[in-house]
CSV table of C-alpha atoms and ligand atoms in Angstrom, one decimal:
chain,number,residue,atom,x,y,z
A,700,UNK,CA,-21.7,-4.8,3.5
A,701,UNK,CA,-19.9,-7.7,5.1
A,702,UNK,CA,-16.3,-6.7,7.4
A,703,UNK,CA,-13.5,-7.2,3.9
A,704,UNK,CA,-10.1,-6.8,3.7
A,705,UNK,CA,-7.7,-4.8,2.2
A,706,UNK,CA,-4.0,-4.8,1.9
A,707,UNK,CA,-1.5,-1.2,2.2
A,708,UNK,CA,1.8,-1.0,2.0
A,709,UNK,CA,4.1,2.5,3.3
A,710,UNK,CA,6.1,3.2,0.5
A,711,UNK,CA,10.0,4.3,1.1
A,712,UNK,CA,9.7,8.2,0.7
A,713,UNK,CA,6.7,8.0,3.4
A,714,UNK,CA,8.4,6.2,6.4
A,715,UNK,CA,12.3,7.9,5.5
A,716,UNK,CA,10.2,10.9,5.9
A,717,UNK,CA,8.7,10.2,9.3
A,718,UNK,CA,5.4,9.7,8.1
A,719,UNK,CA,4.3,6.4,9.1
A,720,UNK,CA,2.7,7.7,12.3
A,721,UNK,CA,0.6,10.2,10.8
A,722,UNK,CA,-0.7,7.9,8.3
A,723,UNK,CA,-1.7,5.4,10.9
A,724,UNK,CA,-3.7,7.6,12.6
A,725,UNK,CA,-5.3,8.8,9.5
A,726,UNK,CA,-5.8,5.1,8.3
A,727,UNK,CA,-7.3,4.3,11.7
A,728,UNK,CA,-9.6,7.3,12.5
A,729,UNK,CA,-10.9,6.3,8.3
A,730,UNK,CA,-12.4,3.1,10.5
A,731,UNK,CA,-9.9,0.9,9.9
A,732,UNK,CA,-9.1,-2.0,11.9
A,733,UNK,CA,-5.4,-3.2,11.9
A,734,UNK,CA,-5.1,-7.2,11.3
A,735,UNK,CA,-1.2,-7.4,10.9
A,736,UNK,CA,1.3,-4.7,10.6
A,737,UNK,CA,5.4,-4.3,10.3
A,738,UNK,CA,7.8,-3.2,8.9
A,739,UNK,CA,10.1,-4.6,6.3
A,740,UNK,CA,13.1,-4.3,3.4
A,741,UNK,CA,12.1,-5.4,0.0
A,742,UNK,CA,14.9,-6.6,-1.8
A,743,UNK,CA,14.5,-5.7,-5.6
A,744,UNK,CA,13.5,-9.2,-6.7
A,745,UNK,CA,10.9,-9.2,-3.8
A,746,UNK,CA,9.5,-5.8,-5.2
A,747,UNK,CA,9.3,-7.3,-8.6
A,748,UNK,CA,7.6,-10.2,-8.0
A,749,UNK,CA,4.8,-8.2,-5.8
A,750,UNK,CA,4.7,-5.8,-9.1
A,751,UNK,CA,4.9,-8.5,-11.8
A,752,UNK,CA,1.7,-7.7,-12.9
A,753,UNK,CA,3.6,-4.4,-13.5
A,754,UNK,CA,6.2,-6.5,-15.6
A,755,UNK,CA,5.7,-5.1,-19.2
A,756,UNK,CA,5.1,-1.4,-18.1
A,757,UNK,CA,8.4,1.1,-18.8
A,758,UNK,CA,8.3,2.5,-15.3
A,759,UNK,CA,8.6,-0.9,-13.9
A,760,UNK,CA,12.6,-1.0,-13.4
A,761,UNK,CA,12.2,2.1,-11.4
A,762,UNK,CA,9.3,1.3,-9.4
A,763,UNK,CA,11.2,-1.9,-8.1
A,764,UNK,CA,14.4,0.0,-7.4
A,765,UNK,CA,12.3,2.7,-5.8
A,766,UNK,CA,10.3,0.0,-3.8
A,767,UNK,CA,13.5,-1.4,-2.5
A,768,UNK,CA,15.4,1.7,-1.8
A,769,UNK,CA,14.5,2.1,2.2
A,770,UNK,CA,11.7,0.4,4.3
A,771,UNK,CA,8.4,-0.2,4.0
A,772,UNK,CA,5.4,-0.8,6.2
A,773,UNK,CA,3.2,-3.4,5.1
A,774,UNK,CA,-0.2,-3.8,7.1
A,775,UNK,CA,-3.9,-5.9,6.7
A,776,UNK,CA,-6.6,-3.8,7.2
A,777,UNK,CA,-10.1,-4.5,7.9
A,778,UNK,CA,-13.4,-2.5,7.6
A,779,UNK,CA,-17.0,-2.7,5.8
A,780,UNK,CA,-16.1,-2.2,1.4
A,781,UNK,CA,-12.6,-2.1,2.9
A,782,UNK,CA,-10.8,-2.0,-0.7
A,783,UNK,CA,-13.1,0.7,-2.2
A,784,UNK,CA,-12.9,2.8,1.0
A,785,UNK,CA,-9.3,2.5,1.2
A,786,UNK,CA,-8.7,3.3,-2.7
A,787,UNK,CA,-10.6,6.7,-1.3
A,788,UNK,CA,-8.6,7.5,1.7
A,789,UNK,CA,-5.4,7.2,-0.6
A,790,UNK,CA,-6.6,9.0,-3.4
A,791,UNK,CA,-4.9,9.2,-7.4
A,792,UNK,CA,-2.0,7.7,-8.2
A,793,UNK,CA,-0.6,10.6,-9.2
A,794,UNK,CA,-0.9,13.2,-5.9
A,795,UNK,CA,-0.9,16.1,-8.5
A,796,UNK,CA,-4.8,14.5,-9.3
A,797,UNK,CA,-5.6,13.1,-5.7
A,798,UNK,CA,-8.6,14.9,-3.9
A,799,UNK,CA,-7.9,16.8,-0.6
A,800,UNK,CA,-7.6,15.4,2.4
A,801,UNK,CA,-6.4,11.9,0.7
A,802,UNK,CA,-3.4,10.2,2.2
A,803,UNK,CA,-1.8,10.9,-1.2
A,804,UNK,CA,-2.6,14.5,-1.4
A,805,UNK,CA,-0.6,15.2,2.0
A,806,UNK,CA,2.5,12.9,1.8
A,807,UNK,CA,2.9,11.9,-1.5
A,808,UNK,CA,5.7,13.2,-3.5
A,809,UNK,CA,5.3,12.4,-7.3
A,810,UNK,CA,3.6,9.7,-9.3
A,811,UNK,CA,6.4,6.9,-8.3
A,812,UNK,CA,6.9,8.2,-5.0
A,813,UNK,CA,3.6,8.4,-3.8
A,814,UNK,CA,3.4,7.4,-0.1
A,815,UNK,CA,1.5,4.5,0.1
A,816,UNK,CA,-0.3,1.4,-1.9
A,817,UNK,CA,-3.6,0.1,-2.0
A,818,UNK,CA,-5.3,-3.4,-3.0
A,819,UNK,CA,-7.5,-2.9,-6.3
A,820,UNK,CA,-9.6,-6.4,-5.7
A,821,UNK,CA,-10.5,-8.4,-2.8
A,822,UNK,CA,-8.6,-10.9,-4.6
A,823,UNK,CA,-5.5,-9.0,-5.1
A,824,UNK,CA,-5.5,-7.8,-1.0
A,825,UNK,CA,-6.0,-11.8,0.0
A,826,UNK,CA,-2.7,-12.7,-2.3
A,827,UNK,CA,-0.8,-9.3,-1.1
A,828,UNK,CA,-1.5,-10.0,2.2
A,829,UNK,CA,-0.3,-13.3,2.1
A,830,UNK,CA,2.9,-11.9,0.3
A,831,UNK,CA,3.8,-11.0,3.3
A,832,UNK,CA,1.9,-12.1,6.8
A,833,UNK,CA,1.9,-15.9,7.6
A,834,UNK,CA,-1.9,-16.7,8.6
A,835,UNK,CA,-1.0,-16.8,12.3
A,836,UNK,CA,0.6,-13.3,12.2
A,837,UNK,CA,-3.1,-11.9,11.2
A,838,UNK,CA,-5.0,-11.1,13.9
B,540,GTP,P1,-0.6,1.1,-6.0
B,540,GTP,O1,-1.6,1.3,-4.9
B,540,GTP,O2,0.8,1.3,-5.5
B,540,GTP,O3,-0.8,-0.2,-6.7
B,540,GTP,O4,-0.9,2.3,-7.0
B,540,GTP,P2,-2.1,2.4,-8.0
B,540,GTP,O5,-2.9,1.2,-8.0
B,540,GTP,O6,-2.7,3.8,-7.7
B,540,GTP,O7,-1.2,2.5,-9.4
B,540,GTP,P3,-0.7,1.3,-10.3
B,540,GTP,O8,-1.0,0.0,-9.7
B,540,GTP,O9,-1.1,1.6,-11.7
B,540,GTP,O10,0.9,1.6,-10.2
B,540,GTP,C1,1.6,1.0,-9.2
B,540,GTP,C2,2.7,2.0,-8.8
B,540,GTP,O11,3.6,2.2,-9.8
B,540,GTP,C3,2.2,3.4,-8.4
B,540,GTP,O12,1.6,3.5,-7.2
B,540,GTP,C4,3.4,4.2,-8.6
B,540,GTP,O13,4.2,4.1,-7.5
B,540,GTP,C5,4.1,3.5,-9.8
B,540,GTP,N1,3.7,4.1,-11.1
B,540,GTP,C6,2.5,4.1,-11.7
B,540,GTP,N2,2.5,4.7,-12.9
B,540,GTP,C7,3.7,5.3,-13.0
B,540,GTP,C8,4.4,6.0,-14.0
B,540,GTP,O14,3.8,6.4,-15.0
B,540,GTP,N3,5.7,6.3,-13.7
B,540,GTP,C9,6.4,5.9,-12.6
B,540,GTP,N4,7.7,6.3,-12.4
B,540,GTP,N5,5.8,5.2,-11.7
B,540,GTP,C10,4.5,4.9,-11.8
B,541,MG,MG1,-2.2,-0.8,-8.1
């Protein structure tokens, strides 16, 4: 299959728990190529206009204050089925269900605070991405 892209973000409990390294590394060796990385403060408007889709769901008033509690690291990824591959490495939402080995099933610490997000379309990474990286910051 044809080099894709996928979208991640570090979620708050990962990188106030000195995580964001590790994951890197795991995210990398996985065959991932980084195409834009930093790291950020969502404000809780921010967070709830990347989560609208999210909008009507009862959790979503926690998920934005959660989102917007401490930093995040959002980053462009690039690989071959990239946004399959990645939904993989990260595992279930919730870590109790994630496979071993999965991002989720090491650093995750419940179902809201779960280490990391991952793009569910090739659509969704191109307008996450762009949520956050200017065209000339992706490289
Ligand atoms: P993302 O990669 O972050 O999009 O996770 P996902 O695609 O595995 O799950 P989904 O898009 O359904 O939910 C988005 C995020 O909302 C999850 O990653 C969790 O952080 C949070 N979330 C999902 N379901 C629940 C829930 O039932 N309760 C709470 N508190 N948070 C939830
Ligand atoms: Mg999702």
């Amino acid at each position: 299959m044809a080099q894709n892209r996928t979208f991640t973000m570090i979620k708050p409990d990962a990188t106030a728990d000195g995580h964001t390294g590790a994951i890197i590394k795991l995210i990398e060796e996985a065959g991932f190529r980084i195409v834009a990385l930093k790291k950020t403060l969502l404000t809780k408007e921010l967070a709830g206009k990347f989560y609208a889709v999210h909008a009507e769901r009862p959790f979503y008033n926690d998920l934005c204050a959660y989102m917007s509690s401490g930093p995040i690291v959002p980053i462009i990824l690039e690989k071959d089925n990239a946004v399959a591959d990645f939904r993989k490495l990260i595992g279930a939402t919730n870590p109790a269900n994630a496979e071993e080995g999965t991002i989720r099933k090491l650093f995750a610490k419940s179902m809201e605070a779960n280490a990391i997000h991952g793009s569910d379309s090739d659509e969704n990474a191109e307008i996450e991405s762009n949520f956050f990286f200017a065209q000339t910051e992706q490289y």
